[in-house]
Coordinates of C-alpha atoms (C1' of nucleotides) in Angstrom, one line a residue:
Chain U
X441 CA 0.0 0.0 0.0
X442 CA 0.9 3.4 -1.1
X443 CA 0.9 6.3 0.6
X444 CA 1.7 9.0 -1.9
X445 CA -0.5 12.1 -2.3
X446 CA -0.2 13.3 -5.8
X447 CA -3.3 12.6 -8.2
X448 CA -1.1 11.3 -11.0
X449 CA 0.7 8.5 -8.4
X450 CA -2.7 7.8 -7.5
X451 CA -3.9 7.1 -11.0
X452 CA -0.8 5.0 -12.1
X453 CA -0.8 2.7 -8.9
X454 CA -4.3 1.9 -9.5
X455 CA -4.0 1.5 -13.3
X456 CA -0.8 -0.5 -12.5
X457 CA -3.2 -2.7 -10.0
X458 CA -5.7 -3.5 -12.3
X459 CA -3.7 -4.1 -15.6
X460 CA -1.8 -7.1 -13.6
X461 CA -4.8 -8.8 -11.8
X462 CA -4.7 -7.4 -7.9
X463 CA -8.5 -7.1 -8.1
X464 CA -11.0 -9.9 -8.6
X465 CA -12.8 -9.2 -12.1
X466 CA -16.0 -8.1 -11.3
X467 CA -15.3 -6.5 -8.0
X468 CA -16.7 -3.5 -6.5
X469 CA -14.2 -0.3 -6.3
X470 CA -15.4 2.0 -3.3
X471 CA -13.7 4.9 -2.9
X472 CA -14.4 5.1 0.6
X473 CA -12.1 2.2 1.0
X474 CA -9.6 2.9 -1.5
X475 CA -9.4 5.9 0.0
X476 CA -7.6 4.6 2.9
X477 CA -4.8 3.4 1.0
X478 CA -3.6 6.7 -0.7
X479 CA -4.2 8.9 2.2
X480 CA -6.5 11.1 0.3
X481 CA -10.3 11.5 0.1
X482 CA -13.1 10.2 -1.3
X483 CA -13.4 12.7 -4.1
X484 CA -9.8 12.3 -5.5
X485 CA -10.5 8.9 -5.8
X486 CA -13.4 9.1 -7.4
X487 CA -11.8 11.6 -10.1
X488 CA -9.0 8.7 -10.6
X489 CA -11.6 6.2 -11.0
X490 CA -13.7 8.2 -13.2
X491 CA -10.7 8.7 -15.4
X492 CA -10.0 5.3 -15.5
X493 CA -13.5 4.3 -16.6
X494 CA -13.0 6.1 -19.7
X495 CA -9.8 4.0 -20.4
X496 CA -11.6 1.5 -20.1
X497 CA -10.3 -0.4 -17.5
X498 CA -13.0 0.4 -14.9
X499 CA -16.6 -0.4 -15.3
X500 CA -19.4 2.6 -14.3
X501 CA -23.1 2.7 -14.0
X502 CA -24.9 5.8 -12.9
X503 CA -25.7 6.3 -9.5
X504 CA -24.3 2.7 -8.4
X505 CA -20.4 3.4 -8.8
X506 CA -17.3 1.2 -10.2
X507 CA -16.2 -1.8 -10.5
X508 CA -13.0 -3.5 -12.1
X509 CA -14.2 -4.6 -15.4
X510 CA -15.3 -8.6 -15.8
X511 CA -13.5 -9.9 -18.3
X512 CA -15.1 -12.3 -21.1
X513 CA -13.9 -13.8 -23.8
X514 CA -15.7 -11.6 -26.0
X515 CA -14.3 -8.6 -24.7
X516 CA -10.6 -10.3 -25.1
X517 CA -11.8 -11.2 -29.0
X518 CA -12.4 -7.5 -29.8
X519 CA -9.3 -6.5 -28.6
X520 CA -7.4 -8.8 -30.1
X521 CA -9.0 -7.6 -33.5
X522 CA -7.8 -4.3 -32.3
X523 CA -4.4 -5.1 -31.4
X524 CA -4.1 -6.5 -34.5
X525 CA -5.2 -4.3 -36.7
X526 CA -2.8 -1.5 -34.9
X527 CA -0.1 -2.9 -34.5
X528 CA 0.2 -4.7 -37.8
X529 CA -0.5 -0.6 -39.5
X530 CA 1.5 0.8 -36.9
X531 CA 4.4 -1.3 -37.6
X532 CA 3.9 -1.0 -41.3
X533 CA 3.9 2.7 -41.2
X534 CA 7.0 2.2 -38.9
X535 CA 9.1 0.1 -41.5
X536 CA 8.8 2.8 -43.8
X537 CA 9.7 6.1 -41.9
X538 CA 11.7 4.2 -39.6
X539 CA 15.8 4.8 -40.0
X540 CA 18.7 3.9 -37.9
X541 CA 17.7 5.1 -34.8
X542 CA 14.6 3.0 -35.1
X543 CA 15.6 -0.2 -36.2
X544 CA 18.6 0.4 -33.2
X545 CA 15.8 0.9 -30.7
X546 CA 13.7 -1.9 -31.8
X547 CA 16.6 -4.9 -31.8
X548 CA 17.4 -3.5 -28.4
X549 CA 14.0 -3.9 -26.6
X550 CA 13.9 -7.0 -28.6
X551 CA 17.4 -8.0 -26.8
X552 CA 15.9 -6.6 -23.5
X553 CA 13.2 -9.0 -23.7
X554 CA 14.3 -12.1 -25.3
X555 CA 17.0 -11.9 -22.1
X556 CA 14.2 -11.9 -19.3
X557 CA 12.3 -14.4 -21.4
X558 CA 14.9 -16.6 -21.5
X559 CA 15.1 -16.9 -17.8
X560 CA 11.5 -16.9 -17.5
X561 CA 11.6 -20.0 -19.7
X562 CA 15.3 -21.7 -17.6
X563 CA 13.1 -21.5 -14.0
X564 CA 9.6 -21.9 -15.8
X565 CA 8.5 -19.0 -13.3
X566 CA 7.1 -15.6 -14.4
X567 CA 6.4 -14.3 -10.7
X568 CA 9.3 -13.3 -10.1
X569 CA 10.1 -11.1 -12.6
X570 CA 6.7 -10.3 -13.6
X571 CA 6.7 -6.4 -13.4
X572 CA 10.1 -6.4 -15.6
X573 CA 8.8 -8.7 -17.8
X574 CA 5.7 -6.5 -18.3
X575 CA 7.8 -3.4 -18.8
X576 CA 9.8 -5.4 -21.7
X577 CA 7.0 -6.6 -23.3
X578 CA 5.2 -3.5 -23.7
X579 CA 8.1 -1.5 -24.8
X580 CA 9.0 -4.6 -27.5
X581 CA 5.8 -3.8 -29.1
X582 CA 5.5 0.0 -28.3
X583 CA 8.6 0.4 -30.3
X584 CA 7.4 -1.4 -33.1
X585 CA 5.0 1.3 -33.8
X586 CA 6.9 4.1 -32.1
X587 CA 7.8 5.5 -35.4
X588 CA 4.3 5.1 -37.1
X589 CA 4.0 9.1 -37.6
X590 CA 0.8 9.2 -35.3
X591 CA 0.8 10.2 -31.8
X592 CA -3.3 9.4 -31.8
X593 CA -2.2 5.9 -32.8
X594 CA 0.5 5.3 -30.4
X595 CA -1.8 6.5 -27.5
X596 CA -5.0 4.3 -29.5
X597 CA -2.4 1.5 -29.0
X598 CA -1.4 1.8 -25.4
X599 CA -5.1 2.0 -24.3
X600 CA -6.0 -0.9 -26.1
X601 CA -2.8 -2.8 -25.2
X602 CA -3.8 -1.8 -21.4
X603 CA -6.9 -3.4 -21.6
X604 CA -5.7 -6.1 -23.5
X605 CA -3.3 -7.0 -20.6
X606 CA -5.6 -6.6 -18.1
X607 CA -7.9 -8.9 -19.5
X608 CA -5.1 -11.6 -20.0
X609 CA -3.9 -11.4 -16.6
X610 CA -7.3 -12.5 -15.4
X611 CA -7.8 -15.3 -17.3
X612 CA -4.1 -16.7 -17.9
X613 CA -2.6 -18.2 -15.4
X614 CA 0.9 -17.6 -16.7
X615 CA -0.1 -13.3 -17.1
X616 CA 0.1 -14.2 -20.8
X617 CA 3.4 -15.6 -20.9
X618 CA 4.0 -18.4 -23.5
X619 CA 7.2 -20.0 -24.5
X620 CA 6.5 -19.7 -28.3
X621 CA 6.9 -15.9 -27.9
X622 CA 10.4 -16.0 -27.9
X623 CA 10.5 -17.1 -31.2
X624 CA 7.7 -15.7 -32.4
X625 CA 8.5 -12.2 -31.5
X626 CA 12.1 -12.9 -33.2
X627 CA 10.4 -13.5 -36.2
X628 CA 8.4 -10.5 -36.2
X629 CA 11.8 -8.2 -36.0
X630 CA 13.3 -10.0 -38.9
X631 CA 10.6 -9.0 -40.8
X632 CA 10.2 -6.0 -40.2
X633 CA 13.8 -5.2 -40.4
X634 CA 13.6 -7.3 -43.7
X635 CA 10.8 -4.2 -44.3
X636 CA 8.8 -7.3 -45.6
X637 CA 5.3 -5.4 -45.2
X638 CA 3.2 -8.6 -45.9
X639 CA 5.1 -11.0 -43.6
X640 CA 5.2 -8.5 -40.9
X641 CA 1.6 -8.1 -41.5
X642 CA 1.2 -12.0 -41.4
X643 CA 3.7 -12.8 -38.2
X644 CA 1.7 -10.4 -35.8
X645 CA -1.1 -11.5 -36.5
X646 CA 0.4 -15.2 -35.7
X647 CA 1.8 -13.7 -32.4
X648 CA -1.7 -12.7 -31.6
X649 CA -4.1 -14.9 -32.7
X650 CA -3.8 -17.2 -30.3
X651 CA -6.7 -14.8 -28.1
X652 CA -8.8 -14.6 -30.8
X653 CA -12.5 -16.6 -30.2
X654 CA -11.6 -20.0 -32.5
X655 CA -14.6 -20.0 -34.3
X656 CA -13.8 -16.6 -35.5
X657 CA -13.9 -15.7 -38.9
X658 CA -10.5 -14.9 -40.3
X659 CA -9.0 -12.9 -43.5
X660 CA -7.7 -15.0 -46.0
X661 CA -4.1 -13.2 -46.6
X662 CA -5.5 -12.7 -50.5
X663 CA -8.7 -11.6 -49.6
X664 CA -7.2 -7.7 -48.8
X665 CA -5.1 -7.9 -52.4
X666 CA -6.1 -3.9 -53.7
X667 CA -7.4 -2.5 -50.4
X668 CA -5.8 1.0 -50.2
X669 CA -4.7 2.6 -47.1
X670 CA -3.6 5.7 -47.0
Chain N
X556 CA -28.1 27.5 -22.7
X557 CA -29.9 24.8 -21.1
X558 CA -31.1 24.6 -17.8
X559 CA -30.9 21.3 -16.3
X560 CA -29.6 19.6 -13.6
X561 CA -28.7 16.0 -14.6
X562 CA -24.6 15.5 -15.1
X563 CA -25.3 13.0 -18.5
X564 CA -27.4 16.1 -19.9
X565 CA -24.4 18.6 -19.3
X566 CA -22.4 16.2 -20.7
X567 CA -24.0 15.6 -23.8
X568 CA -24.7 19.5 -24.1
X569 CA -20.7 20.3 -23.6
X570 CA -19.8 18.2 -26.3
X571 CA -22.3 18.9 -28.7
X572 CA -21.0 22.4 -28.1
X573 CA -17.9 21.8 -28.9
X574 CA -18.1 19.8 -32.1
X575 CA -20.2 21.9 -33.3
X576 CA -17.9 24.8 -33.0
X577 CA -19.3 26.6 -30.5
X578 CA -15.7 27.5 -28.5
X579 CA -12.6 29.3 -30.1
X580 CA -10.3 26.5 -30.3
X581 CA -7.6 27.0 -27.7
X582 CA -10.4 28.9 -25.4
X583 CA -10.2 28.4 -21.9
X584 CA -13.0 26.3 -20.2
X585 CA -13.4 27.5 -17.1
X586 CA -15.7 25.9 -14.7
X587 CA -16.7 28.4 -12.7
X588 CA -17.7 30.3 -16.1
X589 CA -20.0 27.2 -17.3
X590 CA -21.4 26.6 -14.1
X591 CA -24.0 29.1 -14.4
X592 CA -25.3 27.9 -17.5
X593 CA -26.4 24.1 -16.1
X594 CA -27.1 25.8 -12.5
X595 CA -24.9 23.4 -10.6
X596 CA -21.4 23.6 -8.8
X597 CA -17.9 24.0 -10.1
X598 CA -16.9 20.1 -9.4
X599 CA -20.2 19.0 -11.4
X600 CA -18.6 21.1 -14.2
X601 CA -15.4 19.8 -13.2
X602 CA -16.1 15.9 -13.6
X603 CA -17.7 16.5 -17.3
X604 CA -14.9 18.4 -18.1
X605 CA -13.0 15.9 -17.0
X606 CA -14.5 13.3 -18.9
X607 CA -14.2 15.2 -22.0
X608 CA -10.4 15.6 -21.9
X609 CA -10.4 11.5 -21.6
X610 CA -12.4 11.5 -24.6
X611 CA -10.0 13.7 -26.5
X612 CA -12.2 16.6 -27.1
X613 CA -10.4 18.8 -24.7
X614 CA -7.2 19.8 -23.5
X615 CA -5.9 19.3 -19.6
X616 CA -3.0 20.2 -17.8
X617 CA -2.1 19.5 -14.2
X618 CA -3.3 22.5 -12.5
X619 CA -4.0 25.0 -15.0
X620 CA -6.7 23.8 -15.7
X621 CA -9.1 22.6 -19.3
X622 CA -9.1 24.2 -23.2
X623 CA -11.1 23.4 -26.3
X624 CA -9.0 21.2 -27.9
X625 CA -7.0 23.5 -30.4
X626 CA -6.8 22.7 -34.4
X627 CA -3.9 21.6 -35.9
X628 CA -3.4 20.1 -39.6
X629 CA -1.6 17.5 -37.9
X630 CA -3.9 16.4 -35.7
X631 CA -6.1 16.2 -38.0
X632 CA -4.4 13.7 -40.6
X633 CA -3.6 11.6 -38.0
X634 CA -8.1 11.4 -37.1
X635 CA -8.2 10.8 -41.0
X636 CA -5.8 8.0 -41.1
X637 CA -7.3 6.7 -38.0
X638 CA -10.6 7.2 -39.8
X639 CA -9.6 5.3 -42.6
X640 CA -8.5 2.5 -40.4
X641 CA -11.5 1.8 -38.4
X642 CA -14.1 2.8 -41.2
X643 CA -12.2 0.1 -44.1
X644 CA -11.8 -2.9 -41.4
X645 CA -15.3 -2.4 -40.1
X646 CA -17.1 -1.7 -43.2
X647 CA -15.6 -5.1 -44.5
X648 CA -16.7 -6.8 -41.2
X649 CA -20.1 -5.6 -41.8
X650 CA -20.3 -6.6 -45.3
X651 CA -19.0 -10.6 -44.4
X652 CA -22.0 -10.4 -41.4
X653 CA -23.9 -8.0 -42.6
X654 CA -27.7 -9.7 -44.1
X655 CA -30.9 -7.8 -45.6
X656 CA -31.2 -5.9 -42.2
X657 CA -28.0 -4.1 -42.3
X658 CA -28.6 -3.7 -46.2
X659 CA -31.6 -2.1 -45.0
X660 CA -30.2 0.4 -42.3
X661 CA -27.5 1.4 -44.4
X662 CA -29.6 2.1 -47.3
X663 CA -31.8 4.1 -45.6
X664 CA -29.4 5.6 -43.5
X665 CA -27.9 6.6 -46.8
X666 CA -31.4 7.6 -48.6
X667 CA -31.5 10.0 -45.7
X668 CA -28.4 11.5 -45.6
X669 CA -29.0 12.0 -49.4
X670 CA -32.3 14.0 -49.2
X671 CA -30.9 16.2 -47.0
X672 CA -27.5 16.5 -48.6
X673 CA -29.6 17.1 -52.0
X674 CA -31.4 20.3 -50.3
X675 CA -28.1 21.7 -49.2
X676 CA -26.6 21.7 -52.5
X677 CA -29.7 23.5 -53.3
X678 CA -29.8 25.9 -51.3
X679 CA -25.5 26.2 -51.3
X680 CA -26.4 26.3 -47.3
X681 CA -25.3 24.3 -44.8
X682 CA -26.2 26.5 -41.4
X683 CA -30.0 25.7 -41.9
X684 CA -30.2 21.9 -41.4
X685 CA -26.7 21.9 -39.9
X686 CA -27.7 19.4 -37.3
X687 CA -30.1 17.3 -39.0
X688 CA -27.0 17.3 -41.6
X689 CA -24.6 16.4 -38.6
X690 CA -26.8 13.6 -37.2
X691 CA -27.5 12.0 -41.1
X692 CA -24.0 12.0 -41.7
X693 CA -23.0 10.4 -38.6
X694 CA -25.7 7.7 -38.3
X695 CA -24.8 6.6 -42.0
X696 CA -21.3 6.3 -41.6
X697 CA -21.7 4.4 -38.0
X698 CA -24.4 2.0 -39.6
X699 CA -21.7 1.1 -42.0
X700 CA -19.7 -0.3 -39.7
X701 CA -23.0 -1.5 -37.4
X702 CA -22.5 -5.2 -38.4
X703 CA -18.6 -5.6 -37.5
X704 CA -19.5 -7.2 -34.3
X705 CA -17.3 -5.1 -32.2
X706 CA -18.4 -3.4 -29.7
X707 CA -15.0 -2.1 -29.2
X708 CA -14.9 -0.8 -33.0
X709 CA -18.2 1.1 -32.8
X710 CA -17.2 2.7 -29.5
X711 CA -13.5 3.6 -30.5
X712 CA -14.6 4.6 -34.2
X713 CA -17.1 7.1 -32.1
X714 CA -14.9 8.8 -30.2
X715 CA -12.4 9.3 -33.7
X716 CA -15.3 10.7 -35.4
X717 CA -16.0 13.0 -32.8
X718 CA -12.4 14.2 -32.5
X719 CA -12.5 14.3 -36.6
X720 CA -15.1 16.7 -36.4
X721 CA -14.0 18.9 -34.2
X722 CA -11.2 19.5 -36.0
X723 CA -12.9 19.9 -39.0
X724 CA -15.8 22.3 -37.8
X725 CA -13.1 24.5 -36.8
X726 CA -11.3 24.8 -40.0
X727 CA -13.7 24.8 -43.0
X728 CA -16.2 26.9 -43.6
X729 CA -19.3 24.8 -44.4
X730 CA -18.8 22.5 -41.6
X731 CA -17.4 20.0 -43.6
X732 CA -19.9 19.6 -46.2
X733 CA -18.6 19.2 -49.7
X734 CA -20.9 18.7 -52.7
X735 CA -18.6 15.4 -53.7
X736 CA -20.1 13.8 -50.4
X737 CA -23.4 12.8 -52.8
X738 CA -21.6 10.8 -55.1
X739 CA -19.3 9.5 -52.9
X740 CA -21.5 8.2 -50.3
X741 CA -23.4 6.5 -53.0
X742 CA -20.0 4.9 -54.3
X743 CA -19.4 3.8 -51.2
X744 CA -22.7 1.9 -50.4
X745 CA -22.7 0.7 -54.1
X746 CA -19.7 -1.4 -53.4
X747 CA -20.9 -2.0 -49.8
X748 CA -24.1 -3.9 -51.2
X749 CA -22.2 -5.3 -53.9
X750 CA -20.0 -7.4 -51.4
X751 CA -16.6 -6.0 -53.0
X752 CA -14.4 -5.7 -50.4
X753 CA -11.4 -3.8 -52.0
X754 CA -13.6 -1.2 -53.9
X755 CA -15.4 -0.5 -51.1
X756 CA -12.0 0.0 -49.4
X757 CA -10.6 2.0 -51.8
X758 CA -13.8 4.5 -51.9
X759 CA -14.2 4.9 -48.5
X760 CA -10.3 6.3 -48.8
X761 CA -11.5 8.2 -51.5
X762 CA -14.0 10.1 -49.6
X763 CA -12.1 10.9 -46.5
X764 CA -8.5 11.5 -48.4
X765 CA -9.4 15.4 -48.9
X766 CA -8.6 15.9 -45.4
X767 CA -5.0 14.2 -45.5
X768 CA -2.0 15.8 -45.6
X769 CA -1.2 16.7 -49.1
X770 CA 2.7 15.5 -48.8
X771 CA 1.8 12.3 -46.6
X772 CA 2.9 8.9 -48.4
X773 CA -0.1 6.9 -49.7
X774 CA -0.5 2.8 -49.7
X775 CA -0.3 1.8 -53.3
X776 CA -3.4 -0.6 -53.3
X777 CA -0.9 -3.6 -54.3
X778 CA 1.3 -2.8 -51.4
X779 CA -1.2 -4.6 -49.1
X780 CA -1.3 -8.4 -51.1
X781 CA -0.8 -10.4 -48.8
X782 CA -1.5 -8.8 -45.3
X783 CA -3.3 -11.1 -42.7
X784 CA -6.1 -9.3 -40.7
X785 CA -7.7 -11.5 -38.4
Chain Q
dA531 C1' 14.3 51.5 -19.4
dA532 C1' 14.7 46.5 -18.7
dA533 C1' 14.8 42.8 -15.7
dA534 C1' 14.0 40.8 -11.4
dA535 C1' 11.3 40.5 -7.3
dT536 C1' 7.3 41.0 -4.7
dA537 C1' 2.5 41.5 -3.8
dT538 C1' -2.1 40.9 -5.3
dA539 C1' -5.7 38.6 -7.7
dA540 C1' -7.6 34.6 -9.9
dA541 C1' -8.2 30.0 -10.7
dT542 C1' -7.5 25.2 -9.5
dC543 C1' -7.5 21.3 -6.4
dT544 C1' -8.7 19.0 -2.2
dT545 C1' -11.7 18.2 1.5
dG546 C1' -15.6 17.0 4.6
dA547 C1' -20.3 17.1 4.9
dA548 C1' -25.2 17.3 3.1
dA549 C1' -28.6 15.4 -0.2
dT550 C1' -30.0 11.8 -3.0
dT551 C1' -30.2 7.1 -4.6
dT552 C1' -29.5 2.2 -4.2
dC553 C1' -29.0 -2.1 -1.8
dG554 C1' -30.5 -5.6 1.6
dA555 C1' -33.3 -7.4 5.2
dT556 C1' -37.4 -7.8 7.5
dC557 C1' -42.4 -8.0 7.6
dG558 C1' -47.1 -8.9 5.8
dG559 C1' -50.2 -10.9 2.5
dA560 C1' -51.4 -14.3 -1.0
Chain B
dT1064 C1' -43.6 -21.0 0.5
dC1065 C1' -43.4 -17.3 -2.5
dC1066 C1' -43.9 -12.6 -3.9
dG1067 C1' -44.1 -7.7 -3.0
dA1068 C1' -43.8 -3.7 0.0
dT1069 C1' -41.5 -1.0 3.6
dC1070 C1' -37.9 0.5 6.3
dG1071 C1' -33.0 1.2 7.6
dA1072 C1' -28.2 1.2 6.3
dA1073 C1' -24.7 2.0 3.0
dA1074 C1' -23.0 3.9 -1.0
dT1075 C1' -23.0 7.5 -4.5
dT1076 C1' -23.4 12.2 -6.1
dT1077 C1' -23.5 17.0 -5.3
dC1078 C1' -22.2 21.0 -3.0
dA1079 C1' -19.6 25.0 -0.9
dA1080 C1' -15.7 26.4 1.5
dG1081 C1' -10.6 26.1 2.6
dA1082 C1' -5.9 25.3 0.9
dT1083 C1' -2.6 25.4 -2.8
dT1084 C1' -1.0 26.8 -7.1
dT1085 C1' -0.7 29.8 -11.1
dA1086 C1' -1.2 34.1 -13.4
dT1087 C1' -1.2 39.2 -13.4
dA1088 C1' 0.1 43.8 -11.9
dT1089 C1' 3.1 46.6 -9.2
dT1090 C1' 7.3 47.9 -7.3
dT1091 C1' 12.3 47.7 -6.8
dT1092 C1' 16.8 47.2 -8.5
dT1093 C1' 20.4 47.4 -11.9

DNA sequence: AAAAATATAAATCTTGAAATTTCGATCGGA
DNA sequence: TCCGATCGAAATTTCAAGATTTATATTTTT
């Protein structure tokens, strides 16, 4: 438990809480007791949490308050469609500005995280280097889009990646780790260093499909042939 | 100004106000100012404000308080790509689930739009029917992408098209209307009903590529062969 | 006269309490 | 026993005032 005053700390602690499963899905959030924790009162929290509902990872119903969102396999579906559909034009976008600096940054966080995964996959633990782990991961794929051009995307992205995490964590018993990242997410770099559009299209959506519903109806890779972006 | 009391309504008011134009674009929002329109207090004011900056429709900053978003060219490519994005993948969604229902709401969505779009280019005035305009435009583009089956789509493709409008409302003259719309809509649903996936793709480009960057690179419609959606 | 420093005013943020609404349990009737 | 109504407790929302920060105007100094 915290004990930091500042509004902000209060909003990342609780974001942090609820993107890596510290409260039971459908659970009630009462400021009155969450006030308690952050040595503040009931109206800041409610302000965080109000904020927070708009992100989307807090549920809110008029005149009976908030609660962490319940997580469904539906709701994990469309954000996988999401996910997918941003990162694989985010990272396209990427290839093509992206220089140097970019390509320097991305085999780094690559590096970063193939290291911690490596040692997540030697003890078969994620526990105990869960919140590094986390960090990595999200910076892996934040850099893959990081030079897409597009602040609005790169913020669309890390709301939807924040939900998509939070959703994981509830469900997975491993917070979403798999061993087949590893090489999956090597694969992914090559391509994209390879600025091979269509395979970098075609390996993210391997890395992710494994959350989509099965029964789901899925793009044949020819089926987009002449669709124009921008 | 309105005159009532319940936070949803001054919610709904705010934003209608403000993409619709109705603040200078960098204008300060100052609660204790709007307060005396909705006849509540400063934190009710406060909250929706609040709220609003989550949405992206207006600006925040740690202690000095809210702004109307401001307009920037920039800004508003990156909506238009976004635009793109969301309005191409759904549209497609909607045209693989999509039966005679959807056909149905998005042809009269689109018979409506076109009466009143027809009596503007009549009249060569926009201010008249402005929000009857605002609300037949929207409701036929959001019917197009009705039958993705995302919830998460819809919702996120909402708050872009809110954002998009804004911006535009502030820049061009006629709020945005151009006589091209006509044709172009009609294109649009043309290859919507006729189940072609990359024309419809490619005309939905069409009609939002006037507000695009004029240097900003463009996806040659081959470049996309063999990307994997989901 | 320009720049820095100070004082004043204004606006924002936090707080605790009042007013309103919802939730849960008990009671009464079918 | 089951269903609906009523009452009390708890939670949520609204409010207005106090505390803190930022902005503006004035004075002082170089």
């Amino acid at each position: 438990m915290k004990d930091k005053t500042g509004t902000p700390d209060i909003y990342e602690d609780l974001r942090h809480r609820l993107i890596t499963g510290q409260f039971v899905p459908g659970q009630k959030l009462k400021p009155d007791e969450l006030r308690g924790a952050y040595n503040c009162s009931i109206n800041t929290v409610r302000e965080v949490l109000l904020r927070l509902s708009s992100a989307g990872l807090v549920g809110f119903q008029d005149q009976r308050g908030f609660r962490a969102r319940d997580s469904s396999v539906r709701h994990q579906h469309e954000l996988t469609q999401m996910r997918i559909l941003l990162e694989q034009e985010g990272a396209v976008l990427s290839m093509r500005r992206g220089g140097l600096a970019w390509e320097a940054r991305l085999t780094a966080a690559h590096h970063k995280l193939s290291h911690i995964e490596s040692q997540i996959a030697l003890s078969g633990q994620v526990e105990p280097v869960l919140d590094v782990w986390c960090a990595a991961e999200w910076e892996f794929h934040e850099t893959l889009l990081s030079d897409c051009g597009s602040d609005l995307m790169r913020r669309t992205f890390a709301s939807i990646y924040d939900q998509f995490r939070q959703q994981l964590v509830t469900r997975e018993r491993n917070y979403g780790y798999f061993p087949e990242n590893v090489a999956e997410h090597q694969r992914i770099v090559d391509a994209a260093l390879a600025r091979d559009e269509a395979l970098c299209r075609q390996r993210i959506h391997e890395h992710l499909s494994r959350n989509l519903l099965p029964g789901a109806e899925t793009d044949a890779p020819a089926a987009r042939a002449s669709g124009a972006a921008w």
